[in-house]
mmCIF file of C-alpha atoms in Angstrom:
data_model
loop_
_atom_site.group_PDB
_atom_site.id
_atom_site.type_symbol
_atom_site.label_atom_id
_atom_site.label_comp_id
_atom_site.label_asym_id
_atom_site.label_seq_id
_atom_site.Cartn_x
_atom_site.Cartn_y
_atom_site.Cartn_z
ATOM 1 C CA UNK A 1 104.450 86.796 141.658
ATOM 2 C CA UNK A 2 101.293 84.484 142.611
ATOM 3 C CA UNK A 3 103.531 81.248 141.448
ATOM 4 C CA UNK A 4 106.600 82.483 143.503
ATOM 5 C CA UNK A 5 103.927 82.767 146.922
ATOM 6 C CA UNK A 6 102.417 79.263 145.427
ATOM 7 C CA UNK A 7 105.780 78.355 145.329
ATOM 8 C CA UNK A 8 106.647 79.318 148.856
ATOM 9 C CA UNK A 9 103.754 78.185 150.282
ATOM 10 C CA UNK A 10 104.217 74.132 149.296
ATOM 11 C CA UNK A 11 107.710 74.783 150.622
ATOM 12 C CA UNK A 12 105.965 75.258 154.158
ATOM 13 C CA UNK A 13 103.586 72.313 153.865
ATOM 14 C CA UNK A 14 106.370 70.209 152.963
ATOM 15 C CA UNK A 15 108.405 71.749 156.082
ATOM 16 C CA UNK A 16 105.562 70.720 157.806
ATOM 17 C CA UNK A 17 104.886 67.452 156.411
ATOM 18 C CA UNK A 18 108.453 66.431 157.313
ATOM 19 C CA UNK A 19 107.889 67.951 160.741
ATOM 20 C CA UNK A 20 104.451 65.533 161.304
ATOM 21 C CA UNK A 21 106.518 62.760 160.321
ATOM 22 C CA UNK A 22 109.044 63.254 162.657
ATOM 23 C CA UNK A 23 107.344 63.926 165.288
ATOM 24 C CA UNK A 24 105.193 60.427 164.841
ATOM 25 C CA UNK A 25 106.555 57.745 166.803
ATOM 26 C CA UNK A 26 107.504 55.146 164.163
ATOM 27 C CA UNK A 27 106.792 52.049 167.369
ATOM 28 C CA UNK A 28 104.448 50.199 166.247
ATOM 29 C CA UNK A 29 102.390 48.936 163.011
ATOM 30 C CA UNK A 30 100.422 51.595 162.842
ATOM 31 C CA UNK A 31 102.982 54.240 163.295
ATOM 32 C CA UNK A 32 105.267 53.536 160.562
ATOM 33 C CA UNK A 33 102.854 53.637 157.497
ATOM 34 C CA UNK A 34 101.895 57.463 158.835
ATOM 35 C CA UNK A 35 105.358 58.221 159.048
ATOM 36 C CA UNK A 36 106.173 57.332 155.733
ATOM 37 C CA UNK A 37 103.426 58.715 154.180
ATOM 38 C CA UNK A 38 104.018 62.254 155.344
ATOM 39 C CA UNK A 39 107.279 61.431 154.257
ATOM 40 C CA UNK A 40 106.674 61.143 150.482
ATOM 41 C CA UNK A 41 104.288 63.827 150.561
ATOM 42 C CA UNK A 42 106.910 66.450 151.902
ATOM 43 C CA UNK A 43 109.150 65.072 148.902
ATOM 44 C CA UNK A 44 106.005 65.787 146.664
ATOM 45 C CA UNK A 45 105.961 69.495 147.817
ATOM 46 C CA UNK A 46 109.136 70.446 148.026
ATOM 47 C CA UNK A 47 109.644 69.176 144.202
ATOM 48 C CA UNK A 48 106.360 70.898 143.611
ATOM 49 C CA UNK A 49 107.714 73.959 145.512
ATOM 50 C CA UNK A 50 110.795 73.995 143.965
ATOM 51 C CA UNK A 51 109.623 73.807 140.009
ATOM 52 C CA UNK A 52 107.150 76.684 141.007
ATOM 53 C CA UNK A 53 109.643 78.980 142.974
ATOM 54 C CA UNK A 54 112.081 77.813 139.202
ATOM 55 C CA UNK A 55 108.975 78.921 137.057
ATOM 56 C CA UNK A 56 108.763 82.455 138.828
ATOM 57 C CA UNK A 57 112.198 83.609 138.005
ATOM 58 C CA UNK A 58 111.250 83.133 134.063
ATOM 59 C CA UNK A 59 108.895 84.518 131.615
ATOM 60 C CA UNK A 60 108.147 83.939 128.245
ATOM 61 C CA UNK A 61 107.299 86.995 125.985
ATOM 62 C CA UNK A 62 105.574 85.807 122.726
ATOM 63 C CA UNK A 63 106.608 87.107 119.487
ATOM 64 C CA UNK A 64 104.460 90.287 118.578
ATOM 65 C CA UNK A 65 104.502 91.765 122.324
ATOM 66 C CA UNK A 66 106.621 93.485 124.648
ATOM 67 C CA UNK A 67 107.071 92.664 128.943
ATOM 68 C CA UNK A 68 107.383 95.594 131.441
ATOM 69 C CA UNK A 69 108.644 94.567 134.597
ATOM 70 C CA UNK A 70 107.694 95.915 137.850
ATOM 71 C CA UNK A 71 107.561 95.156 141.638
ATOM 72 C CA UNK A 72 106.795 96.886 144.459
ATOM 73 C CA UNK A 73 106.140 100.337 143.045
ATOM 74 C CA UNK A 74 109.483 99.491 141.154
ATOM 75 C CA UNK A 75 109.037 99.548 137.235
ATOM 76 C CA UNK A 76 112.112 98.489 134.978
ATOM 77 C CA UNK A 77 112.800 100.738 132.368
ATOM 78 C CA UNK A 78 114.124 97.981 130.019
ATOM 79 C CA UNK A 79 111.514 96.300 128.189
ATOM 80 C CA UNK A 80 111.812 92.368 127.833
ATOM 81 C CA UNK A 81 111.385 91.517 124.420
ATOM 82 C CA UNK A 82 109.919 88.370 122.682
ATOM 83 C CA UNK A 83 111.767 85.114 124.137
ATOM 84 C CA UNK A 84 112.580 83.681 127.592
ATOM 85 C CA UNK A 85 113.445 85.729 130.067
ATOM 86 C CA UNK A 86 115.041 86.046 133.463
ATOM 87 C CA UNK A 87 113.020 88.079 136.315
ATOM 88 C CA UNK A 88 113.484 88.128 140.055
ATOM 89 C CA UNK A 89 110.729 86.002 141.470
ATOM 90 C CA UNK A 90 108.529 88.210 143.191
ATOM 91 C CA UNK A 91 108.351 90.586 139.755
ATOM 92 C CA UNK A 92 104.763 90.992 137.712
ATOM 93 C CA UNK A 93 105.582 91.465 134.308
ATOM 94 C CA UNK A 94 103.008 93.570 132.167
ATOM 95 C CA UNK A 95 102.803 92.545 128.686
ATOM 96 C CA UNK A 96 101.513 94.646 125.398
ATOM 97 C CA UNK A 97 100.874 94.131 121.850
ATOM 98 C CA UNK A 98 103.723 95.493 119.425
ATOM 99 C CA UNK A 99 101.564 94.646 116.184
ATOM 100 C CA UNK A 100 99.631 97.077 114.326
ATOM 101 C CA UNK A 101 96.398 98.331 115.804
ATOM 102 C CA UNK A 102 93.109 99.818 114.088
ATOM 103 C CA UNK A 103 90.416 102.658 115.251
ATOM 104 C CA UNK A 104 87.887 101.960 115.261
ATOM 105 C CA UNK A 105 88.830 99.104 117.206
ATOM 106 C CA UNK A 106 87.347 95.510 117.368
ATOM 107 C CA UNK A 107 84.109 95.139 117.652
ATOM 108 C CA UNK A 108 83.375 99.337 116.386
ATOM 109 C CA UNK A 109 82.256 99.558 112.970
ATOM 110 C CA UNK A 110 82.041 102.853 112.782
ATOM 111 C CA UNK A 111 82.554 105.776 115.148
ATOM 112 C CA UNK A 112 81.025 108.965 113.786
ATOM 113 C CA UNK A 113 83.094 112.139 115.690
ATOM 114 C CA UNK A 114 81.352 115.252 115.767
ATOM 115 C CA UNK A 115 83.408 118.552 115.244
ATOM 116 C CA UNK A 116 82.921 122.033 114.348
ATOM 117 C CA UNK A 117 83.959 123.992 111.357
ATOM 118 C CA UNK A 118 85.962 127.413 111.134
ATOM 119 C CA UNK A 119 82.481 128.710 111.046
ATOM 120 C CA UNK A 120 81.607 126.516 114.153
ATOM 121 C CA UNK A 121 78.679 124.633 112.054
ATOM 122 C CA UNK A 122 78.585 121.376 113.367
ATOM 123 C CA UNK A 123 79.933 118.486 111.055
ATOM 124 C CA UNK A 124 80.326 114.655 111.463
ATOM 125 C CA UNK A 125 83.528 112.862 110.585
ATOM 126 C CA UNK A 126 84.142 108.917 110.450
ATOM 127 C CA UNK A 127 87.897 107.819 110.086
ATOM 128 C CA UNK A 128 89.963 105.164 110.044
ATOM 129 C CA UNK A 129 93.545 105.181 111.654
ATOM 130 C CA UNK A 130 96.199 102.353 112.171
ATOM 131 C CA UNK A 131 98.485 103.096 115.012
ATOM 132 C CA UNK A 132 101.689 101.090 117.156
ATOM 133 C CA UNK A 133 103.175 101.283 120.089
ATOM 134 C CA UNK A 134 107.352 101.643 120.230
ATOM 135 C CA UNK A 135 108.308 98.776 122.578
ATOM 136 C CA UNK A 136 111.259 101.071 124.055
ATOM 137 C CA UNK A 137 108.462 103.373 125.239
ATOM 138 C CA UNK A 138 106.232 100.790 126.937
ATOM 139 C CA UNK A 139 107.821 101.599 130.337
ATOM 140 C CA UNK A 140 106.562 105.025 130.227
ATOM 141 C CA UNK A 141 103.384 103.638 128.747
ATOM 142 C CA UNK A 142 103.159 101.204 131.934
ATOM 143 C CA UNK A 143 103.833 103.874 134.553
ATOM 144 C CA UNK A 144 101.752 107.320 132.683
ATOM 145 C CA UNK A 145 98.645 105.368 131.115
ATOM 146 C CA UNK A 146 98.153 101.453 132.237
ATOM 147 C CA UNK A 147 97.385 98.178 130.591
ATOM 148 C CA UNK A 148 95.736 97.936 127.319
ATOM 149 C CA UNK A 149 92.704 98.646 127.631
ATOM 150 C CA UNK A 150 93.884 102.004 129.027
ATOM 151 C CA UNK A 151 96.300 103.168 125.953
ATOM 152 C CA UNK A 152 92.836 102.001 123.789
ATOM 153 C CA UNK A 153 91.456 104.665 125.659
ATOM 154 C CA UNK A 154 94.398 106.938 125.479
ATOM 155 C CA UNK A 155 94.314 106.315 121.510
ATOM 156 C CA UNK A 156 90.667 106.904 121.205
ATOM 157 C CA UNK A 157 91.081 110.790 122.922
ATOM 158 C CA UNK A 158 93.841 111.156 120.974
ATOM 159 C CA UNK A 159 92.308 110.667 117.354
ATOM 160 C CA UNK A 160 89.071 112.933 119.117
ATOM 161 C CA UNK A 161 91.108 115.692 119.155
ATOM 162 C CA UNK A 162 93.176 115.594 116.600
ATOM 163 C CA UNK A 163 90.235 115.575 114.194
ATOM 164 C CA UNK A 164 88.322 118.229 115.900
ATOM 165 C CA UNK A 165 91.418 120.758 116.138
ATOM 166 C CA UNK A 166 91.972 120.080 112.263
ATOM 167 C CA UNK A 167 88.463 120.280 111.154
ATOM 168 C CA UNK A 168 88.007 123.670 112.852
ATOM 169 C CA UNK A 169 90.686 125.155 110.715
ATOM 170 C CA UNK A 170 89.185 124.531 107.533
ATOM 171 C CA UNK A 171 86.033 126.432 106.436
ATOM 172 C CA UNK A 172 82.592 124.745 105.359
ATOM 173 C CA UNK A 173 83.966 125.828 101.678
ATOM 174 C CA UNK A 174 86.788 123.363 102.093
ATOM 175 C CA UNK A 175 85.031 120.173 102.060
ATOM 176 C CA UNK A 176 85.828 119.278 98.716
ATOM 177 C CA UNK A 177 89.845 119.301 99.787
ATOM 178 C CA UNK A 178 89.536 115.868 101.383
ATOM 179 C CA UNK A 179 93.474 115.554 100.866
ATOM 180 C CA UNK A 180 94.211 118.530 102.592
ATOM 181 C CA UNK A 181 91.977 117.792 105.605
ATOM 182 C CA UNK A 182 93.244 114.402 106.147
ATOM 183 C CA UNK A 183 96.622 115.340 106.118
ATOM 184 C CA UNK A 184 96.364 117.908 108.904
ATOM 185 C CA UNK A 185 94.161 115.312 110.971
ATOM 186 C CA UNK A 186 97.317 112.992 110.661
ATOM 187 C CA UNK A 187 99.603 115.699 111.571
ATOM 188 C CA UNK A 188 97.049 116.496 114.774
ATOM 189 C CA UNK A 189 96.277 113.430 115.624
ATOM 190 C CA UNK A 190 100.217 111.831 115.598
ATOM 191 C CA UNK A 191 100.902 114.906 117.815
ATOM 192 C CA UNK A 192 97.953 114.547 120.394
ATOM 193 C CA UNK A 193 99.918 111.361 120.512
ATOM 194 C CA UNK A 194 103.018 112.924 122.180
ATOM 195 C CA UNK A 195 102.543 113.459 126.296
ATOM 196 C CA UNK A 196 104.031 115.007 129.035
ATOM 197 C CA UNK A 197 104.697 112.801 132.310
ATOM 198 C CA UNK A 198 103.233 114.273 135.248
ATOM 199 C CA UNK A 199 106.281 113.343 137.422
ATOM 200 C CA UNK A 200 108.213 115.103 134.830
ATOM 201 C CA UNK A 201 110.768 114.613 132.573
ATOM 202 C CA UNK A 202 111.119 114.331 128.408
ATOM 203 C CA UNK A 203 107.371 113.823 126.969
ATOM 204 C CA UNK A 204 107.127 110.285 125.208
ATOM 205 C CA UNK A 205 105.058 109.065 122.629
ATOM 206 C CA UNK A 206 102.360 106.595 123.472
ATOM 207 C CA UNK A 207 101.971 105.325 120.000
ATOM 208 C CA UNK A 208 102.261 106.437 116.047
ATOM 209 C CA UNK A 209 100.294 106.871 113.788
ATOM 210 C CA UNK A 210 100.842 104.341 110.849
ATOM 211 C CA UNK A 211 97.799 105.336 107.893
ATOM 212 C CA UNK A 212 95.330 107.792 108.632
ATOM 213 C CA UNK A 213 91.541 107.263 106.451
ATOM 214 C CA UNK A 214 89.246 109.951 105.528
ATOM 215 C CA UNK A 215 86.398 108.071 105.487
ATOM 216 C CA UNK A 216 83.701 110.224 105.259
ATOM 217 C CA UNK A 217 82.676 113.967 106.071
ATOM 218 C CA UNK A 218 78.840 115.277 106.091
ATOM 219 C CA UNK A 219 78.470 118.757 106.888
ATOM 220 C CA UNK A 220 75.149 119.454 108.049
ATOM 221 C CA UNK A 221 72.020 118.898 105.987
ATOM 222 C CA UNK A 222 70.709 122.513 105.615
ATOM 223 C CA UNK A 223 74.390 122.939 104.212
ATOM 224 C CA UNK A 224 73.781 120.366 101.853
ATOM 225 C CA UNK A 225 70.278 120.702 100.718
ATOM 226 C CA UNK A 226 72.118 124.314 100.112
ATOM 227 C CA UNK A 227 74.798 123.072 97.928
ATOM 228 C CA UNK A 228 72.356 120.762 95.498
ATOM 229 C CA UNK A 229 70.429 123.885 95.265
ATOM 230 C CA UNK A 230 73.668 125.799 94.595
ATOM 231 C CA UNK A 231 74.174 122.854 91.720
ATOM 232 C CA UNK A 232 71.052 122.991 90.488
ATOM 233 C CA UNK A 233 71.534 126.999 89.366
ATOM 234 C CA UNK A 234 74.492 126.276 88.326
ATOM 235 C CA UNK A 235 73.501 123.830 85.754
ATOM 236 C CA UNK A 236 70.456 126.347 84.519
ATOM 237 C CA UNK A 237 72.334 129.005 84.096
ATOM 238 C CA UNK A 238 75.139 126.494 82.118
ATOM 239 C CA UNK A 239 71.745 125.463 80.170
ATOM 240 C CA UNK A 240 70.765 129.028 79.494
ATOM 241 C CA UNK A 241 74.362 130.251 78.605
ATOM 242 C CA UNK A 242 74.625 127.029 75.981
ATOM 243 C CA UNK A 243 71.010 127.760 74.483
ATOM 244 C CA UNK A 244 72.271 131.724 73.913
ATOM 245 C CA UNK A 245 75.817 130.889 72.571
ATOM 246 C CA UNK A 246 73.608 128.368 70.166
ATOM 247 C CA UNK A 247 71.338 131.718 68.868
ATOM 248 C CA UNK A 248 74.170 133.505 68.152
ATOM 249 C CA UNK A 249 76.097 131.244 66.162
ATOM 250 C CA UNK A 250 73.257 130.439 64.246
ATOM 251 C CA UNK A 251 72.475 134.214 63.779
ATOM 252 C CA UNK A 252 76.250 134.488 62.567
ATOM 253 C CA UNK A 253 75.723 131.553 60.054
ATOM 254 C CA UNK A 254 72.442 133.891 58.478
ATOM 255 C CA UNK A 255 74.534 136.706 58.838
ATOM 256 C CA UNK A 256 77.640 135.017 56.945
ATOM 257 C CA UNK A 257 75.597 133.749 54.349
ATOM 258 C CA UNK A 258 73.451 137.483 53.343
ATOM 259 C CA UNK A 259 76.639 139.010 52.893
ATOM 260 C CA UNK A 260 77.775 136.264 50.770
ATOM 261 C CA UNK A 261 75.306 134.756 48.881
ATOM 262 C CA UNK A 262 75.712 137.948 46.372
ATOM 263 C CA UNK A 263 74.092 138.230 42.679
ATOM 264 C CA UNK A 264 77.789 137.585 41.052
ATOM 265 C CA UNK A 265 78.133 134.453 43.231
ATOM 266 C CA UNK A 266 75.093 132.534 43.001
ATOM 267 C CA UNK A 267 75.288 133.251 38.817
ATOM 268 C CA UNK A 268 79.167 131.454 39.151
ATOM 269 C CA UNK A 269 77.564 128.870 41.378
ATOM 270 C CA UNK A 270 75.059 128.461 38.568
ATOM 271 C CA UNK A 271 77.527 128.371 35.966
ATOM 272 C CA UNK A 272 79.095 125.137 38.054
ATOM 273 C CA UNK A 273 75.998 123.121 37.925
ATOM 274 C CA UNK A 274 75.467 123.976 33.991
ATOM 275 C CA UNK A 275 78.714 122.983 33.512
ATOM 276 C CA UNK A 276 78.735 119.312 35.754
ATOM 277 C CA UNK A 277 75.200 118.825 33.913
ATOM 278 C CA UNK A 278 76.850 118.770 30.236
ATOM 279 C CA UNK A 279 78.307 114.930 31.288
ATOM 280 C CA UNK A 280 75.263 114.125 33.170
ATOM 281 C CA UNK A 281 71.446 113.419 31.832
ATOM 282 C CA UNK A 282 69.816 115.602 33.495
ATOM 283 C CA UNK A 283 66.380 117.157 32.362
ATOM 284 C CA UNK A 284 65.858 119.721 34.647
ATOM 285 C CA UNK A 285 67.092 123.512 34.220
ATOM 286 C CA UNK A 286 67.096 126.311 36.534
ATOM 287 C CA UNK A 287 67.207 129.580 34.515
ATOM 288 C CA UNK A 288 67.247 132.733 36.444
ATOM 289 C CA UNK A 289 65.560 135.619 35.157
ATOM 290 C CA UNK A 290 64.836 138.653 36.800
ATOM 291 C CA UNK A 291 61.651 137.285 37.874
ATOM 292 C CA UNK A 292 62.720 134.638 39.679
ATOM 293 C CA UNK A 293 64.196 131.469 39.428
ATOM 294 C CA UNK A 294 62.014 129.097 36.899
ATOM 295 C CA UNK A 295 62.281 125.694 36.268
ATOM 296 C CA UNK A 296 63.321 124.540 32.664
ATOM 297 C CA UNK A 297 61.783 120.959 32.481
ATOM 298 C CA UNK A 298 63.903 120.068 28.726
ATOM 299 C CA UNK A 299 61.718 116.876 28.341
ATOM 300 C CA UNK A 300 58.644 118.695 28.360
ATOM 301 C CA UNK A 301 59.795 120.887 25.559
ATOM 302 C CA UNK A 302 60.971 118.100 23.575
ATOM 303 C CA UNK A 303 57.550 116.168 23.322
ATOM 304 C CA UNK A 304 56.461 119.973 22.678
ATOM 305 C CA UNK A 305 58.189 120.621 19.666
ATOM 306 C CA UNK A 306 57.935 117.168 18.383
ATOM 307 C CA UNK A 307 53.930 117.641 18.403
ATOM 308 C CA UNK A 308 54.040 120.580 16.512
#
């Protein structure tokens, strides 16, 4: 609307310009150069008038963003979409981004949210969403929240609560279900997305949710130095149970091998190694007796018997 009122306003210098010159009496050498002059700068402001009043009645929406039109307390529920576009001249037109949008936002590495558990211990979240706006909705969006900055802020409250009214419905217990949890803060969040207008009507969604990131989730530290100490048993008792399963299969393997290792067996066991020792040239014997077990050294007894 400024260029329109620009616009306007050369219109009434150059109105006024051609009035000056007229009103100069052209007698005279010194009349007619003022004359003229005033002259060709009416013609310079009404041209100039003209091409700004021309530029008012058209906009140009760039690819990527959406126009809302209002004037006077008067907001068009049609939104202008990327190209040029024909407004009445004394219209504003409000643009917003279409494209895909990120919390934390520009600028915000990382925005811890504090929330409370289903046993209302206090916890600290850090996510990541992507969100859009529906450009059919960006009337609504003009009229119930404001420019840009304003849905940021809109956005931001949104993601607050839907995180905090998920994360209370899951126990400390539940951390380890990051899945789970995320899903529901997508479900929450997408839905603190939806509002009502206060002048009434069908509620309309100020934007959607497009990924939603789990980033990270500490519960408090007395809760974890808890659950390392938790591990840490865990583990010993793991220990202890392996060293006790590891007695008794070793006392099973003694066991086993008393109530097998009979008279009869170890005599056919010895009856084996006489046997694979006729091919082989060994001198050793092992002759059980029922002292014992004595050793039978065979070249010993042969330089024996050759000395006597």
């Amino acid at each position: 609307m400024g260029t329109l009122v620009s616009g306007l306003v050369l219109l009434a210098v150059a109105f006024f310009l051609r009035l000056g010159a007229a009103t100069v009496r052209p007698e005279g050498a010194a009349g007619r150069p003022v004359a003229g002059g005033l002259r060709i700068a009416s013609y310079v402001a009404i041209l100039a008038g003209v091409v700004m009043v021309l530029m008012s009645m058209f906009v140009v929406v760039d690819a990527g963003r959406v126009g809302v039109r209002h004037a006077f307390g008067f907001v068009d529920p049609k939104p202008l979409m990327p190209g040029v576009r024909f407004v009445t001249p004394w219209s504003s037109v409000e643009r917003y981004t279409t494209r895909e949008e990120q919390y934390p936002f520009t600028g915000d590495q990382v925005e811890e949210i504090a929330a409370l558990s289903k046993e209302q211990m206090g916890m600290t979240v850090d996510v990541g969403v992507r969100w859009q706006i529906d450009p059919q909705q960006s009337a609504h969006i003009y009229t119930e929240i404001g420019n840009e900055d304003q849905i940021h802020s809109a956005v931001r409250n949104a993601i607050r609560k839907g995180v905090r009214d998920a994360l209370v419905q899951y126990s400390i217990n539940d951390i380890s279900k990051r899945t789970q949890i995320a899903r529901t803060m997508e479900e929450l969040v997408d839905s603190a997305l939806v509002t009502q207008p206060r002048a009434g009507g069908p509620p309309f969604r100020i934007a959607t949710v497009t990924a939603f990131f789990l980033r990270d989730l500490q519960p408090p530290a007395q809760v974890v130095q808890a659950i390392n100490n938790k591990i840490a048993q865990e583990q010993q008792v793991e220990t202890e149970r392996h060293r006790v399963e590891l007695a008794r299969l070793q006392a099973d393997q003694q066991r086993l091998l008393n109530t097998t290792l009979t008279p009869e067996a170890l005599t056919r066991q010895y009856l084996e190694v006489l046997r694979d020792m006729k091919t082989g040239n060994n001198l050793v014997i092992l002759v059980p007796t029922q002292g014992g077990i004595p050793i039978l050294n065979i070249g010993d007894l042969r330089r024996n018997l050759r000395q006597q």
